[in-house]
CSV table of C-alpha atoms in Angstrom, one decimal:
chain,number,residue,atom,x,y,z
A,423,UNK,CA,37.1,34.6,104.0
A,424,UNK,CA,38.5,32.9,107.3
A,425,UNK,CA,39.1,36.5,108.8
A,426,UNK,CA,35.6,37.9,107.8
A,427,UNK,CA,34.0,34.6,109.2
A,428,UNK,CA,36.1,34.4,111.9
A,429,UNK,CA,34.7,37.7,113.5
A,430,UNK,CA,31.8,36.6,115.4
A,431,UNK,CA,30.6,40.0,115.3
A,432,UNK,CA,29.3,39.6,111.3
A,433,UNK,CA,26.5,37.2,111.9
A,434,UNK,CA,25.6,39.1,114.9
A,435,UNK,CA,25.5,41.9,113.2
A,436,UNK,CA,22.8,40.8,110.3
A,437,UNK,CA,20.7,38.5,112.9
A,438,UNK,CA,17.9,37.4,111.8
A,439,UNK,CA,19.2,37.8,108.5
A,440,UNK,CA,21.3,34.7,106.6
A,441,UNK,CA,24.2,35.6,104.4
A,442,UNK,CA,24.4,34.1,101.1
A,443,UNK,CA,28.5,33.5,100.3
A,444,UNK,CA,29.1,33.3,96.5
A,445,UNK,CA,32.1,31.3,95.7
A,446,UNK,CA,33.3,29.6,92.2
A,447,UNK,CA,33.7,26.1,93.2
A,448,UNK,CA,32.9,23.7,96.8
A,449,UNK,CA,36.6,22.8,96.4
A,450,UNK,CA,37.6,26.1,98.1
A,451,UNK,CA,36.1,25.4,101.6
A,452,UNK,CA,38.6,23.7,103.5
A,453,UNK,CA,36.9,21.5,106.7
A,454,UNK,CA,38.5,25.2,108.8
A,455,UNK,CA,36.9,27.5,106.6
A,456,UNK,CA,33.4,25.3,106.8
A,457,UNK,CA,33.9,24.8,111.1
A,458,UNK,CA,33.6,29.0,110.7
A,459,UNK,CA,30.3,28.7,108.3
A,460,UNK,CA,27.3,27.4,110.7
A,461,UNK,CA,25.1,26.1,108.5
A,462,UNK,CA,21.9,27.4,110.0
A,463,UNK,CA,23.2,31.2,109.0
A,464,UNK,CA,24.8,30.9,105.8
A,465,UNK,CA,23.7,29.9,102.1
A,466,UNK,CA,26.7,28.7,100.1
A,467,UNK,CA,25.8,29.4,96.0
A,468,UNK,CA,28.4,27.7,93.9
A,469,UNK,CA,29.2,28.6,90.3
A,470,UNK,CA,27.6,26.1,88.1
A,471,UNK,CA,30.5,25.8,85.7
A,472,UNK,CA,32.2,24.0,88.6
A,473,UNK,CA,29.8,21.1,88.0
A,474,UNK,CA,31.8,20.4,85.0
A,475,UNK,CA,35.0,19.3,87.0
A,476,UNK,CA,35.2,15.8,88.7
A,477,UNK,CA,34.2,15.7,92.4
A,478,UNK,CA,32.2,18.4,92.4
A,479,UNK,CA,28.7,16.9,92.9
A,480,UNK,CA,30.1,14.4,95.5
A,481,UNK,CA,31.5,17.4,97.3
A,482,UNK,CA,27.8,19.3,96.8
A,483,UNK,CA,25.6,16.2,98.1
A,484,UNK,CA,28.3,16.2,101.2
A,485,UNK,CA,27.6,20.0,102.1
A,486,UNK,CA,23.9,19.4,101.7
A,487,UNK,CA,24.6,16.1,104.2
A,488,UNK,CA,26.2,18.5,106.7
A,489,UNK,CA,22.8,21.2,106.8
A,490,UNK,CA,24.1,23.5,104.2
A,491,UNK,CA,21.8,25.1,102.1
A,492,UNK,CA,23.2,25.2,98.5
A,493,UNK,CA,22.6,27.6,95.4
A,494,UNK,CA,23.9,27.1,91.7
A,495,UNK,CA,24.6,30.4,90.0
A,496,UNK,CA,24.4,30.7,86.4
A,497,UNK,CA,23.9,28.3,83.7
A,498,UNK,CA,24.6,24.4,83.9
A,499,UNK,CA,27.0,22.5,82.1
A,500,UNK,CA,26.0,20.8,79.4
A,501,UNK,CA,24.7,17.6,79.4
A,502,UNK,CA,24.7,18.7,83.1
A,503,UNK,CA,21.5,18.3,85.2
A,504,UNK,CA,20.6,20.3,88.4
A,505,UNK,CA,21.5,17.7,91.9
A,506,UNK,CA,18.7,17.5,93.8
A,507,UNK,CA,20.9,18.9,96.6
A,508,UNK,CA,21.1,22.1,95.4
A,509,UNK,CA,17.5,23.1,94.0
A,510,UNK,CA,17.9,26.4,94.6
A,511,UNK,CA,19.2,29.1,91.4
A,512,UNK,CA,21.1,32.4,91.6
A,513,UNK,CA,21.4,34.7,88.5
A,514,UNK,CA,22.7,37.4,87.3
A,515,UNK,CA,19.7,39.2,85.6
A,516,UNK,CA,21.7,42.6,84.4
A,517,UNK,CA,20.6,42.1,80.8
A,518,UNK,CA,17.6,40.1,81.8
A,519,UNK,CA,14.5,38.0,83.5
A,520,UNK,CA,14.2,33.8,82.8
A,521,UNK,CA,10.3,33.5,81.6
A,522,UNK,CA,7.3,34.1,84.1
A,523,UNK,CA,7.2,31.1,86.6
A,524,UNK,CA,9.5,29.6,85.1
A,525,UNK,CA,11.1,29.0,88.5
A,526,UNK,CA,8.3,28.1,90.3
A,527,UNK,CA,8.4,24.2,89.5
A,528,UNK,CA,12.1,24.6,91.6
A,529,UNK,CA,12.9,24.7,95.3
A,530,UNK,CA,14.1,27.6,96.3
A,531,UNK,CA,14.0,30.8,97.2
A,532,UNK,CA,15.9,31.9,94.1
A,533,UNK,CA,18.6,34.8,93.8
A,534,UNK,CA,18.2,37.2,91.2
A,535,UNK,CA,21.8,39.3,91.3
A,536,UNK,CA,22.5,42.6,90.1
A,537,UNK,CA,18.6,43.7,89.9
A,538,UNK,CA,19.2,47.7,89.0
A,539,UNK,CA,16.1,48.7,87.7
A,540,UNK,CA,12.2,48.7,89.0
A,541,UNK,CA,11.4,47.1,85.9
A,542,UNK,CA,13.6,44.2,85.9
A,543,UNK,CA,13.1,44.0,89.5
A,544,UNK,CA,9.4,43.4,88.4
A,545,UNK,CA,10.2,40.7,85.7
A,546,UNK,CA,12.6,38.7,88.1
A,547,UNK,CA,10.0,38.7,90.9
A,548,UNK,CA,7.1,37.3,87.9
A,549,UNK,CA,9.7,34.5,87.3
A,550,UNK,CA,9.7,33.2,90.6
A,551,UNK,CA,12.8,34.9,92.5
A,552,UNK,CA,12.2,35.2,95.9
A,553,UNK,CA,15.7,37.7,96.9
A,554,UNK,CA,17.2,40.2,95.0
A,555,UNK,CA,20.5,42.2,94.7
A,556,UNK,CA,21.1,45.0,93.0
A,557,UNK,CA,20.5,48.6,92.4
A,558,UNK,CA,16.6,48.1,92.2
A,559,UNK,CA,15.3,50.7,95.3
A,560,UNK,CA,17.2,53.8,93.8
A,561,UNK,CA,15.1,53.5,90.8
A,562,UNK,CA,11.7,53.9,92.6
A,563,UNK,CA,9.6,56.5,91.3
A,564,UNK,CA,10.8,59.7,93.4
A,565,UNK,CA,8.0,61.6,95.7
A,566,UNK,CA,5.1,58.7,93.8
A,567,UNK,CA,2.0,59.7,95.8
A,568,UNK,CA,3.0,62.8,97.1
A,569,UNK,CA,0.8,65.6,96.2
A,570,UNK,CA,2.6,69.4,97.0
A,571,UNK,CA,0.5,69.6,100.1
A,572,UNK,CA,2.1,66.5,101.7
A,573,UNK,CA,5.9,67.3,100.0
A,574,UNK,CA,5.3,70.2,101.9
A,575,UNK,CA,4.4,68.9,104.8
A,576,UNK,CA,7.6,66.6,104.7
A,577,UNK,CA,10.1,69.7,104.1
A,578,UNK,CA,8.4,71.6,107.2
A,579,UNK,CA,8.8,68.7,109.6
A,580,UNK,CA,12.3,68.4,108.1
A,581,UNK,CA,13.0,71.7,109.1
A,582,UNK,CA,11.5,71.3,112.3
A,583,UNK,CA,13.4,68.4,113.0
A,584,UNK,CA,16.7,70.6,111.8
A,585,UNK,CA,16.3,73.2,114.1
A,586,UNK,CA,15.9,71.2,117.4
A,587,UNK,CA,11.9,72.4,117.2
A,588,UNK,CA,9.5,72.1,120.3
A,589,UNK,CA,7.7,68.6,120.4
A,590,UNK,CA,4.5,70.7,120.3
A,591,UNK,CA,5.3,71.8,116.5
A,592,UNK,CA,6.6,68.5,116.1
A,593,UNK,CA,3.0,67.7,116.9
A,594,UNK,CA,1.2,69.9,115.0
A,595,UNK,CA,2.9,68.9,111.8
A,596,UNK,CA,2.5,65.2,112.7
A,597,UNK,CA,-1.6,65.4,113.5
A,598,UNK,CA,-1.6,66.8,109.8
A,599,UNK,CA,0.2,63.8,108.2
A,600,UNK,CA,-1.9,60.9,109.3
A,601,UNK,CA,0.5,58.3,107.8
A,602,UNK,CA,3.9,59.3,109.6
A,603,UNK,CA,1.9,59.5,112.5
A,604,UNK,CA,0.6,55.4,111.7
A,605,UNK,CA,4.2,54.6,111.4
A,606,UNK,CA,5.6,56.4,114.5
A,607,UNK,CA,2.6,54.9,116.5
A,608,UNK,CA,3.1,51.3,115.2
A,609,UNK,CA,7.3,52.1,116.2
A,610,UNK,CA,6.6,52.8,119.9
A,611,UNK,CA,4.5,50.0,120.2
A,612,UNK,CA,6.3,47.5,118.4
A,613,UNK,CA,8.6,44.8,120.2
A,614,UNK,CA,11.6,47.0,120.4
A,615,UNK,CA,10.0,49.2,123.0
A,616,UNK,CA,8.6,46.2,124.6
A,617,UNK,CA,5.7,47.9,126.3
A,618,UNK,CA,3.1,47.2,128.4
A,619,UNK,CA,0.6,49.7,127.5
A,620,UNK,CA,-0.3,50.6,124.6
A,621,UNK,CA,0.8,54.2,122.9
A,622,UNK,CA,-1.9,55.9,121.2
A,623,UNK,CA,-1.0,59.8,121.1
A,624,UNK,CA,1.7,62.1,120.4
A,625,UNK,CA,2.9,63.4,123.5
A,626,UNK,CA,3.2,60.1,125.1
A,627,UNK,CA,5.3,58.7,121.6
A,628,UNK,CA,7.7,61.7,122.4
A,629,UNK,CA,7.7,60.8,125.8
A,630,UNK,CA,8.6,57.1,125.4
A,631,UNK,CA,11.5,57.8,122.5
A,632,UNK,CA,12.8,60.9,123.8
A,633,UNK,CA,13.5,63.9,122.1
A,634,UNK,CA,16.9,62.9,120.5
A,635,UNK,CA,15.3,58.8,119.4
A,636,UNK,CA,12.1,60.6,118.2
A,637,UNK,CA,14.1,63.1,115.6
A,638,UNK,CA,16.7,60.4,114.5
A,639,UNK,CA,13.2,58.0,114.2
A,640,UNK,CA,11.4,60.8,112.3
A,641,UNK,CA,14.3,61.0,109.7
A,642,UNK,CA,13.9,57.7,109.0
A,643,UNK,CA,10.0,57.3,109.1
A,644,UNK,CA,9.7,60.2,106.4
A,645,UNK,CA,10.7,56.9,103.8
A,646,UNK,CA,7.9,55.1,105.2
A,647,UNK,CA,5.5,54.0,103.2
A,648,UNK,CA,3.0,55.7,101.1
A,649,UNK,CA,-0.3,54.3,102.9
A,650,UNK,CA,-0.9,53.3,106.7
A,651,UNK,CA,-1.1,49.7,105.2
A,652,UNK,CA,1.9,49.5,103.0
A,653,UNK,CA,5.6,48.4,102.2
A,654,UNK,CA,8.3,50.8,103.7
A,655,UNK,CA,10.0,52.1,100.9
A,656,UNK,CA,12.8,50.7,99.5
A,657,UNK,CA,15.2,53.1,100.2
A,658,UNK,CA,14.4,53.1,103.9
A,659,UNK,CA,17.1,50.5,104.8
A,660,UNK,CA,19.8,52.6,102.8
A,661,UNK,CA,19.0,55.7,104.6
A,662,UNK,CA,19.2,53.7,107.6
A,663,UNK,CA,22.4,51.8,106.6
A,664,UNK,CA,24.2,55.5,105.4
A,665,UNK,CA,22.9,57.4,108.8
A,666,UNK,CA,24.5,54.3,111.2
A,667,UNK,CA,28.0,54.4,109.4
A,668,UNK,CA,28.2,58.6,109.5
A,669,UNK,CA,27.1,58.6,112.9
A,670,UNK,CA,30.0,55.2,114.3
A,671,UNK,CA,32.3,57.1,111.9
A,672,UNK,CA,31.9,60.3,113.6
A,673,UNK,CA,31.9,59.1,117.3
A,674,UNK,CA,34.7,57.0,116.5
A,675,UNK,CA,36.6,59.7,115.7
A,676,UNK,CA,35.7,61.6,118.8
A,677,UNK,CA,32.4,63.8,117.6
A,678,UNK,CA,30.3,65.3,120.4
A,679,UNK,CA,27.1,64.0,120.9
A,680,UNK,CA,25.8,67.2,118.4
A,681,UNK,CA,28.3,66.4,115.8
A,682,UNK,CA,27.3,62.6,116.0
A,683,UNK,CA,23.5,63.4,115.1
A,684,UNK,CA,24.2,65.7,112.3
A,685,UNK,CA,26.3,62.6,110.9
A,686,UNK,CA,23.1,60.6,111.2
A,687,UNK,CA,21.1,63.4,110.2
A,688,UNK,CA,23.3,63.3,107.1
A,689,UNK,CA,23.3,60.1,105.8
A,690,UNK,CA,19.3,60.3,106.7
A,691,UNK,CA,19.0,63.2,104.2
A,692,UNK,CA,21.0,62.0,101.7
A,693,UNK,CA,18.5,60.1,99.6
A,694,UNK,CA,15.7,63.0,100.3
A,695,UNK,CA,15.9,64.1,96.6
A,696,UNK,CA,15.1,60.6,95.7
A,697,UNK,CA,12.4,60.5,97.7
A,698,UNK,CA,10.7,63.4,96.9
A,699,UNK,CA,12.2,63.6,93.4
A,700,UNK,CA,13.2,66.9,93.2
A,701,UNK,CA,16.6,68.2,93.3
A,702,UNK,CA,18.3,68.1,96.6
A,703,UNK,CA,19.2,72.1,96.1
A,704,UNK,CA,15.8,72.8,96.5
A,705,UNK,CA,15.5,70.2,99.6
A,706,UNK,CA,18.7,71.7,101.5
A,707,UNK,CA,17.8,75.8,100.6
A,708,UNK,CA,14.5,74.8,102.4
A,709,UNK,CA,16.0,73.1,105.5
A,710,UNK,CA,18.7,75.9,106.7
A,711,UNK,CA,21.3,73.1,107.9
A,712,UNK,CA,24.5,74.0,109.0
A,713,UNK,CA,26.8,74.2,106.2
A,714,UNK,CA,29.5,71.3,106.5
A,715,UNK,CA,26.2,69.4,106.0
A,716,UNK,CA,24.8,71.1,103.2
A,717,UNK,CA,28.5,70.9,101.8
A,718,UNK,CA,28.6,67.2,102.2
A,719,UNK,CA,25.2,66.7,100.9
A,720,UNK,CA,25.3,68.7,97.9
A,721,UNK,CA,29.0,68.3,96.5
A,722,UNK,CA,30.0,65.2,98.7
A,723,UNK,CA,32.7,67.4,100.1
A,724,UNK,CA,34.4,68.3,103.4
A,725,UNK,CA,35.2,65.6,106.1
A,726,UNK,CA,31.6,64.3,106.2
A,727,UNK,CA,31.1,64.5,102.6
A,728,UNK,CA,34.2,62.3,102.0
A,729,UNK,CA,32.5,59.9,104.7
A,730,UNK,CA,29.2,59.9,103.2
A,731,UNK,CA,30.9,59.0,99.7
A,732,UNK,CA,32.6,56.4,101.1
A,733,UNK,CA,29.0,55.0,103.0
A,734,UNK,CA,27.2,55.1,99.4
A,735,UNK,CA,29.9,53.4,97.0
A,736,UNK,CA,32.6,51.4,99.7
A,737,UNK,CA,36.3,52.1,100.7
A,738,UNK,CA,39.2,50.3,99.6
A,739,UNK,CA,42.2,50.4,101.6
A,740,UNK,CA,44.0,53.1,99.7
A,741,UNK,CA,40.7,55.6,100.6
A,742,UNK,CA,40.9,54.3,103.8
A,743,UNK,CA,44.2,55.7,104.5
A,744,UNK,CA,43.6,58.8,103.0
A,745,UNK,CA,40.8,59.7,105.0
A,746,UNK,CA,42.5,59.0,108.0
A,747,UNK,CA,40.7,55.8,108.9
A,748,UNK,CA,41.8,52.1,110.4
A,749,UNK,CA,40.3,49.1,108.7
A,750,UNK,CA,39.2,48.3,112.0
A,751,UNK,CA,37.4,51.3,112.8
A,752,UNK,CA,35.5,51.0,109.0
A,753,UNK,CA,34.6,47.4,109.9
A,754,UNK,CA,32.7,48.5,113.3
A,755,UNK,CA,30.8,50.9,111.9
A,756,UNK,CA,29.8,48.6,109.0
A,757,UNK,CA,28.7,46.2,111.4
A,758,UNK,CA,26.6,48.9,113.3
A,759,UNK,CA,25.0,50.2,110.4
A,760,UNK,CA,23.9,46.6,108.7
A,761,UNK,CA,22.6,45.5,112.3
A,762,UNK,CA,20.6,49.4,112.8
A,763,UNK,CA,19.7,48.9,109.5
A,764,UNK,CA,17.9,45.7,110.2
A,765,UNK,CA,16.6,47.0,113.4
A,766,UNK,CA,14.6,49.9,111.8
A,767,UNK,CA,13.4,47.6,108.6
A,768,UNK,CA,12.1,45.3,111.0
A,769,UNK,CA,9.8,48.1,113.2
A,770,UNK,CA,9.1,50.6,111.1
């Protein structure tokens, strides 16, 4: 924990974004480990077990003395009640929701941990939850919305974007699809562009982003949501997270420029079938990409396939060394993708 924390790159990295550190007692945080936690950035949620051991609720009202906000995770002791310095409950909810509102009369915001299904996802946020964790976003309803003239639509504007198209038919496709083109306007003009006039048609969007922005952009804005006023999707920030590890992985390792943006492009795609809910067979035979990509997309094989395996489910040391990559190298491009990640929830 000292090393991770010690890295001032981490809370860089997920800025604005607080980290919520999970730990089985307040007895582990030594006065170095807590000079490495500002309290203004990270959420400490105890075990509640450790309640049961002597010292512990001295040791809890101290932390909540020093700024910390505090979290109790899992069931009290009994004949235990809740300290008023740590209001706040995490859970694991895996095989189940607490009753509706039955949080509410607590402080929180609430964790519910290990959220894997839309449903539960629903009963937890009816509770009074406030943050999740879990597998929730890949159990969306794939292509919900999406008649075949608008799947269509996406997989021709996929292709375009594939092939290195003309901004014109990049255009042509985009006048067709008002909401993309909602989402790509409201991108130029947000604060990341930090203009000072306003964008309001195609050619000048292309113009502002550039050909090479616009198309990594586009990948991204294809998970945007399904109406000009609604929630990204959920899978937008793993898209995100998988296409900003492939492409730090690949220019790490001394990719071209080309090479780096079909790493992006790859961890864009990934979740396309998803998405659309059809098979990603039928997504790739449509898009004509160049094979190593279709390989790694399809089986999860070759270089990039091993890569993008290792983006979606984690590397331990031992896969680490047998793809040929330093733990230092996999930390950087962790932090890149988590902060990109953040950057294109937060415009998009």
């Amino acid at each position: 924990m000292g090393t991770l924390f010690g890295n001032a790159d981490l809370l860089a990295a997920i800025a604005p974004l607080d980290c919520v550190l999970r730990l089985d007692a307040p007895s582990i945080l030594t006065p170095n480990l807590l000079s490495l936690l500002p309290p203004n950035r990270v959420v400490l949620a105890f075990d509640a077990a450790a309640l049961a051991h002597d010292g512990a609720q001295k040791q809890i009202a101290a932390l909540h003395e020093r700024g910390y906000r505090l979290m109790l995770d899992g069931a009290l002791p009994p004949s235990v009640l809740r300290p008023s310095a740590a209001p706040a409950v995490a859970l694991d909810c895996r095989d189940g929701a607490p009753p509706p509102s039955s949080l509410l009369p607590s402080f929180g915001p609430h964790l519910a941990r290990r959220v894997d299904s839309a449903g539960r996802f629903a009963e937890c946020a009816r509770a009074g939850f406030d943050w999740f964790s879990g597998a929730y976003p890949f159990d969306a309803a794939g292509g919900q919305g999406q008649d075949g003239t608008s799947r269509r639509r996406l997989l021709g504007l996929l292709a375009l974007l594939a092939r290195d198209a003309d901004s014109r038919e990049l255009e042509l496709v985009l006048k067709q699809d008002p909401v993309l083109s909602f989402h790509l306007l409201r991108l130029v003009n947000s604060a990341a562009f930090a203009l000072n006039t306003p964008i309001t048609g195609y050619v000048q969007a292309i113009a502002v982003l550039g050909r090479r922005q616009l198309q990594r952009w586009l990948q991204l804005l294809l998970y945007a949501g399904g109406s000009a006023d609604g929630l990204p999707n959920l899978l937008l920030p793993l898209a995100a997270l998988r296409a900003g590890q492939l492409e730090m992985l690949c220019k790490a390792e001394g990719g071209e420029r080309d090479e780096q943006d079909l790493a992006f492009m790859t961890g864009a795609f990934s979740l396309l079938d998803r998405l659309l809910g059809m098979p990603m067979q039928d997504i790739v035979g449509d898009l004509r990409l160049p094979g190593h990509v279709e390989a790694a997309l399809l089986e999860r094989s070759g270089a990039l396939g091993e890569r993008l395996r290792m983006a979606e489910h984690g590397a331990d040391s031992d896969a680490l060394r047998a793809a040929g990559i330093d733990g230092a190298t996999w930390w950087a491009s962790l932090l890149h993708a988590h902060h990109w990640a953040i950057q294109v929830s937060r415009n998009v």
